[in-house]
Amino acid sequence: MAGVGIIVVFDFDKTIIECDSDEWVLEALGATHLFNQLRPTMPWNRLMDTMMTELHSQGKTIEDIAECLKSIPLHPRLVAAIKSAYALGCELRIVSDANVFFIETILKHHGLFDCFSEINTNPSFIEEDGKLRIFPFHDFSVSSHGCSTFDLCPPNMCKGRIMERILVSLETKKRIIYLGDGKGDYCPCLKLGEGDLVMPRKDFPLWDLIACNPGVVKAEVHGWSYGEDQERNLLQLVNRILLEEENRSSQQMLSAECKLQTTVPIPAAQEALPQALRVSH
């Protein structure tokens, strides 16, 4: 079933998981008060990097952070949906403003890591002393990522630019299904065309932005609220696309056969072999 021509792109926080992973870890490790104090003073990525340094200085280990991440709830129906879409041959990718360590830890814990072919998120790594470092996907201290879509994209990441890169990299046309919830998910939805599909989480910023400008997003819109309808809608759309592709392939084969019969007629039985030459003696 590989290569069916469908790419499913997921946001992560509040789309795959039920919360914001940054806030979950800080609250679980008792760092929310300091975070709120520092929040007005620096960009989010730099703040999270600072908070990881602070937690390390308090004796919190990378194992402590990992255990917090493993306790984040995933709706069981979404886990099933991801595994089903992967089994049907869809290519699954993540575009998220979280970070590599958080996402990989959670996906591996739930047995989902191998389902994804690509994770686009903020880089992170563990230093020799065990301290987690987090850096911006786009280094905005050097240059801007250049997107001005309603000022919705944070300075460290334009998901629309990532979507453009995904679309350009495709060797053949593929259908995109995009799932997201936040205002940063609006820009990539604008890059999609007719035939693509968007699944915004209802009553979240992405849903509201699309509802305010219903004619701007060219892709079909199919909302969802919780894991059950997220799974149902996603698999219905995947199966619909598979059926459409199967019907299109059948029509193309039938058309090719009809064309062959029209342009290359089958010779009559008496003309099947050349006439023998008479040999005179």
CSV table of C-alpha atoms in Angstrom, one decimal:
chain,number,residue,atom,x,y,z
A,1,MET,CA,0.0,0.0,0.0
A,2,ALA,CA,3.0,2.3,0.1
A,3,GLY,CA,3.0,5.4,-2.1
A,4,VAL,CA,-0.8,5.9,-2.3
A,5,GLY,CA,-0.3,9.6,-2.8
A,6,ILE,CA,-1.5,10.9,0.5
A,7,ILE,CA,0.6,13.0,3.0
A,8,VAL,CA,-0.9,13.6,6.4
A,9,VAL,CA,0.7,16.6,8.2
A,10,PHE,CA,0.0,16.9,11.9
A,11,ASP,CA,0.6,19.8,14.3
A,12,PHE,CA,1.6,18.3,17.7
A,13,ASP,CA,0.5,20.3,20.8
A,14,LYS,CA,-3.3,20.1,21.2
A,15,THR,CA,-3.5,18.1,18.0
A,16,ILE,CA,-1.7,14.9,18.6
A,17,ILE,CA,-1.4,15.5,22.4
A,18,GLU,CA,-4.2,17.0,24.4
A,19,CYS,CA,-2.2,19.9,25.9
A,20,ASP,CA,0.8,22.2,25.4
A,21,SER,CA,3.9,20.1,26.1
A,22,ASP,CA,6.0,23.1,27.3
A,23,GLU,CA,3.4,24.2,29.8
A,24,TRP,CA,2.8,20.6,31.0
A,25,VAL,CA,6.5,20.0,31.8
A,26,LEU,CA,6.9,23.4,33.5
A,27,GLU,CA,3.8,22.8,35.7
A,28,ALA,CA,4.8,19.2,36.5
A,29,LEU,CA,8.2,20.3,37.6
A,30,GLY,CA,7.1,23.3,39.6
A,31,ALA,CA,8.5,26.0,37.3
A,32,THR,CA,5.3,27.8,36.2
A,33,HIS,CA,5.8,30.8,38.5
A,34,LEU,CA,9.3,31.6,37.3
A,35,PHE,CA,8.1,31.0,33.7
A,36,ASN,CA,5.3,33.6,34.1
A,37,GLN,CA,7.8,36.1,35.6
A,38,LEU,CA,10.2,35.8,32.6
A,39,ARG,CA,7.5,35.4,29.9
A,40,PRO,CA,7.4,39.2,29.0
A,41,THR,CA,11.1,39.5,28.8
A,42,MET,CA,12.1,37.1,26.0
A,43,PRO,CA,10.9,35.1,23.0
A,44,TRP,CA,9.3,31.7,23.7
A,45,ASN,CA,12.1,29.5,22.5
A,46,ARG,CA,14.8,31.4,24.4
A,47,LEU,CA,12.5,31.3,27.4
A,48,MET,CA,12.1,27.6,27.2
A,49,ASP,CA,15.9,27.1,26.8
A,50,THR,CA,16.3,29.3,29.9
A,51,MET,CA,13.8,27.3,31.9
A,52,MET,CA,15.6,24.0,31.0
A,53,THR,CA,18.8,25.6,32.4
A,54,GLU,CA,17.0,26.7,35.5
A,55,LEU,CA,15.4,23.2,36.0
A,56,HIS,CA,18.9,21.6,35.6
A,57,SER,CA,20.3,24.0,38.2
A,58,GLN,CA,17.5,22.8,40.6
A,59,GLY,CA,18.6,19.2,40.2
A,60,LYS,CA,15.9,18.2,37.7
A,61,THR,CA,17.3,15.5,35.4
A,62,ILE,CA,16.6,14.7,31.7
A,63,GLU,CA,14.9,11.6,33.0
A,64,ASP,CA,12.6,13.8,35.1
A,65,ILE,CA,11.6,15.7,32.0
A,66,ALA,CA,11.1,12.5,30.0
A,67,GLU,CA,8.8,11.1,32.7
A,68,CYS,CA,6.7,14.2,32.6
A,69,LEU,CA,6.4,13.9,28.8
A,70,LYS,CA,5.4,10.3,29.1
A,71,SER,CA,2.5,11.2,31.4
A,72,ILE,CA,0.9,13.5,28.8
A,73,PRO,CA,-2.4,12.1,27.7
A,74,LEU,CA,-3.0,11.0,24.1
A,75,HIS,CA,-6.5,10.1,23.1
A,76,PRO,CA,-6.5,6.3,22.4
A,77,ARG,CA,-8.6,6.8,19.2
A,78,LEU,CA,-5.9,9.2,17.8
A,79,VAL,CA,-3.2,6.6,18.4
A,80,ALA,CA,-5.4,4.1,16.5
A,81,ALA,CA,-6.0,6.7,13.7
A,82,ILE,CA,-2.3,7.3,13.3
A,83,LYS,CA,-1.5,3.6,13.1
A,84,SER,CA,-4.4,3.0,10.7
A,85,ALA,CA,-3.4,5.8,8.3
A,86,TYR,CA,0.2,4.5,8.3
A,87,ALA,CA,-1.0,1.0,7.6
A,88,LEU,CA,-3.0,2.3,4.7
A,89,GLY,CA,0.1,3.7,3.1
A,90,CYS,CA,-0.1,7.3,4.0
A,91,GLU,CA,3.1,9.3,4.6
A,92,LEU,CA,2.9,11.0,8.0
A,93,ARG,CA,4.8,14.1,8.9
A,94,ILE,CA,4.8,16.6,11.9
A,95,VAL,CA,5.1,20.4,11.7
A,96,SER,CA,5.3,21.7,15.2
A,97,ASP,CA,6.6,24.6,17.3
A,98,ALA,CA,7.4,22.2,20.1
A,99,ASN,CA,10.9,20.6,20.1
A,100,VAL,CA,12.7,17.4,19.0
A,101,PHE,CA,13.2,15.9,22.4
A,102,PHE,CA,9.7,16.5,23.6
A,103,ILE,CA,8.1,15.1,20.4
A,104,GLU,CA,10.4,12.1,20.0
A,105,THR,CA,10.0,11.1,23.7
A,106,ILE,CA,6.2,11.1,23.5
A,107,LEU,CA,6.0,9.4,20.1
A,108,LYS,CA,8.4,6.6,21.2
A,109,HIS,CA,6.5,6.1,24.5
A,110,HIS,CA,3.3,5.5,22.6
A,111,GLY,CA,4.8,3.4,19.8
A,112,LEU,CA,4.2,6.0,17.1
A,113,PHE,CA,7.7,7.2,16.3
A,114,ASP,CA,8.2,4.9,13.3
A,115,CYS,CA,4.9,5.9,11.7
A,116,PHE,CA,6.4,9.4,10.9
A,117,SER,CA,8.7,10.0,8.0
A,118,GLU,CA,9.6,13.6,9.0
A,119,ILE,CA,9.5,15.9,12.0
A,120,ASN,CA,9.8,19.6,11.5
A,121,THR,CA,10.2,21.3,14.8
A,122,ASN,CA,12.6,23.3,17.0
A,123,PRO,CA,16.0,21.6,17.5
A,124,SER,CA,17.1,20.4,20.9
A,125,PHE,CA,20.0,18.4,22.3
A,126,ILE,CA,21.3,17.1,25.6
A,127,GLU,CA,24.6,18.5,26.8
A,128,GLU,CA,27.2,16.3,28.4
A,129,ASP,CA,26.1,17.4,31.9
A,130,GLY,CA,22.5,16.3,31.1
A,131,LYS,CA,21.1,19.7,30.5
A,132,LEU,CA,18.5,20.0,27.7
A,133,ARG,CA,19.0,22.8,25.3
A,134,ILE,CA,16.3,24.2,23.0
A,135,PHE,CA,16.9,26.4,20.0
A,136,PRO,CA,14.6,28.1,17.4
A,137,PHE,CA,13.8,26.3,14.1
A,138,HIS,CA,14.6,29.6,12.3
A,139,ASP,CA,17.3,31.8,13.8
A,140,PHE,CA,15.4,35.0,13.9
A,141,SER,CA,18.3,36.8,15.5
A,142,VAL,CA,20.1,36.6,12.1
A,143,SER,CA,17.2,37.1,9.7
A,144,SER,CA,13.5,37.0,9.4
A,145,HIS,CA,11.8,34.0,7.9
A,146,GLY,CA,10.0,36.6,5.7
A,147,CYS,CA,6.4,35.6,6.3
A,148,SER,CA,3.9,38.4,7.1
A,149,THR,CA,0.7,36.3,7.0
A,150,PHE,CA,-1.5,38.4,9.3
A,151,ASP,CA,1.4,38.4,11.9
A,152,LEU,CA,0.3,34.9,12.9
A,153,CYS,CA,3.6,33.1,12.4
A,154,PRO,CA,6.0,33.3,15.4
A,155,PRO,CA,9.5,34.7,14.5
A,156,ASN,CA,11.1,31.3,15.0
A,157,MET,CA,8.9,29.3,12.6
A,158,CYS,CA,6.7,29.9,9.6
A,159,LYS,CA,4.8,26.6,9.0
A,160,GLY,CA,3.8,28.0,5.6
A,161,ARG,CA,7.4,28.0,4.5
A,162,ILE,CA,7.8,24.5,5.7
A,163,MET,CA,4.7,23.5,3.7
A,164,GLU,CA,6.0,25.2,0.6
A,165,ARG,CA,9.2,23.2,1.0
A,166,ILE,CA,7.2,19.9,1.3
A,167,LEU,CA,5.2,20.7,-1.8
A,168,VAL,CA,8.2,21.6,-3.9
A,169,SER,CA,10.0,18.4,-2.8
A,170,LEU,CA,7.3,16.1,-4.1
A,171,GLU,CA,8.3,14.2,-7.3
A,172,THR,CA,4.7,13.5,-8.1
A,173,LYS,CA,1.4,15.1,-7.1
A,174,LYS,CA,0.1,14.0,-3.7
A,175,ARG,CA,-3.0,14.9,-1.7
A,176,ILE,CA,-2.3,16.7,1.6
A,177,ILE,CA,-4.4,16.4,4.7
A,178,TYR,CA,-3.4,19.0,7.4
A,179,LEU,CA,-4.5,18.7,11.0
A,180,GLY,CA,-3.9,21.6,13.4
A,181,ASP,CA,-5.4,23.9,16.0
A,182,GLY,CA,-3.4,27.1,16.5
A,183,LYS,CA,-3.0,30.4,14.7
A,184,GLY,CA,0.4,29.3,13.4
A,185,ASP,CA,-1.4,26.5,11.5
A,186,TYR,CA,-3.3,29.0,9.3
A,187,CYS,CA,-0.3,29.9,7.1
A,188,PRO,CA,0.4,26.3,5.9
A,189,CYS,CA,-3.4,25.9,5.1
A,190,LEU,CA,-3.1,28.9,2.8
A,191,LYS,CA,-0.5,27.0,0.7
A,192,LEU,CA,-2.8,24.1,0.0
A,193,GLY,CA,-5.0,23.8,-3.1
A,194,GLU,CA,-8.2,22.2,-4.3
A,195,GLY,CA,-8.1,18.5,-3.7
A,196,ASP,CA,-6.2,19.0,-0.4
A,197,LEU,CA,-8.0,18.9,2.9
A,198,VAL,CA,-7.7,20.7,6.2
A,199,MET,CA,-8.9,19.4,9.6
A,200,PRO,CA,-8.9,22.2,12.1
A,201,ARG,CA,-9.8,21.6,15.7
A,202,LYS,CA,-13.2,23.2,16.4
A,203,ASP,CA,-13.4,26.3,18.6
A,204,PHE,CA,-9.6,26.7,18.5
A,205,PRO,CA,-7.7,29.6,16.8
A,206,LEU,CA,-7.2,27.8,13.4
A,207,TRP,CA,-11.0,27.0,13.2
A,208,ASP,CA,-11.9,30.6,14.0
A,209,LEU,CA,-9.5,32.0,11.4
A,210,ILE,CA,-10.9,29.8,8.7
A,211,ALA,CA,-14.4,30.6,9.7
A,212,CYS,CA,-13.7,34.4,9.5
A,213,ASN,CA,-12.3,34.0,6.0
A,214,PRO,CA,-14.1,31.0,4.5
A,215,GLY,CA,-13.1,31.7,0.9
A,216,VAL,CA,-9.4,32.1,1.5
A,217,VAL,CA,-8.5,28.5,2.2
A,218,LYS,CA,-8.9,26.5,-1.0
A,219,ALA,CA,-8.7,23.1,0.6
A,220,GLU,CA,-11.8,21.3,1.9
A,221,VAL,CA,-12.4,21.9,5.6
A,222,HIS,CA,-13.5,19.2,8.0
A,223,GLY,CA,-13.5,20.1,11.6
A,224,TRP,CA,-13.1,17.9,14.7
A,225,SER,CA,-13.3,18.2,18.4
A,226,TYR,CA,-11.9,15.1,20.2
A,227,GLY,CA,-10.2,11.9,19.4
A,228,GLU,CA,-13.2,10.0,18.2
A,229,ASP,CA,-14.2,12.3,15.5
A,230,GLN,CA,-10.6,13.1,14.7
A,231,GLU,CA,-10.1,9.4,14.0
A,232,ARG,CA,-13.4,9.0,12.1
A,233,ASN,CA,-12.9,12.1,9.9
A,234,LEU,CA,-9.3,11.3,9.1
A,235,LEU,CA,-9.9,7.7,8.1
A,236,GLN,CA,-13.0,8.6,6.2
A,237,LEU,CA,-11.0,11.2,4.2
A,238,VAL,CA,-8.1,8.8,3.6
A,239,ASN,CA,-10.4,6.1,2.4
A,240,ARG,CA,-12.3,8.5,0.2
A,241,ILE,CA,-9.1,9.6,-1.5
A,242,LEU,CA,-8.0,6.0,-1.9
A,243,LEU,CA,-11.3,5.2,-3.6
A,244,GLU,CA,-11.1,8.2,-5.8
A,245,GLU,CA,-7.6,7.2,-6.9
A,246,GLU,CA,-8.7,3.7,-7.5
A,247,ASN,CA,-11.6,4.9,-9.7
A,248,ARG,CA,-9.4,7.3,-11.6
A,249,SER,CA,-6.8,4.5,-12.3
A,250,SER,CA,-9.6,2.2,-13.5
A,251,GLN,CA,-11.0,4.9,-15.8
A,252,GLN,CA,-7.5,5.6,-17.2
A,253,MET,CA,-7.0,1.9,-17.9
A,254,LEU,CA,-10.4,1.6,-19.6
A,255,SER,CA,-9.7,4.8,-21.6
A,256,ALA,CA,-6.3,3.4,-22.7
A,257,GLU,CA,-7.9,0.1,-23.8
A,258,CYS,CA,-10.6,1.8,-25.8
A,259,LYS,CA,-8.0,4.0,-27.5
A,260,LEU,CA,-5.9,0.9,-28.4
A,261,GLN,CA,-8.9,-0.8,-29.9
A,262,THR,CA,-9.8,2.3,-31.9
A,263,THR,CA,-6.3,3.0,-33.3
A,264,VAL,CA,-5.0,-0.6,-33.7
A,265,PRO,CA,-7.7,-2.8,-35.1
A,266,ILE,CA,-7.3,-6.5,-34.8
A,267,PRO,CA,-6.7,-8.0,-38.2
A,268,ALA,CA,-9.3,-10.4,-39.7
A,269,ALA,CA,-8.5,-14.1,-39.4
A,270,GLN,CA,-7.7,-14.6,-43.1
A,271,GLU,CA,-5.2,-11.7,-42.8
A,272,ALA,CA,-3.5,-13.0,-39.7
A,273,LEU,CA,-0.6,-14.5,-41.8
A,274,PRO,CA,1.0,-13.3,-45.0
A,275,GLN,CA,0.0,-15.2,-48.1
A,276,ALA,CA,2.4,-18.0,-49.1
A,277,LEU,CA,4.3,-17.5,-52.4
A,278,ARG,CA,3.7,-20.0,-55.1
A,279,VAL,CA,6.9,-21.7,-56.2
A,280,SER,CA,7.0,-22.5,-59.9
A,281,HIS,CA,8.8,-25.7,-61.0
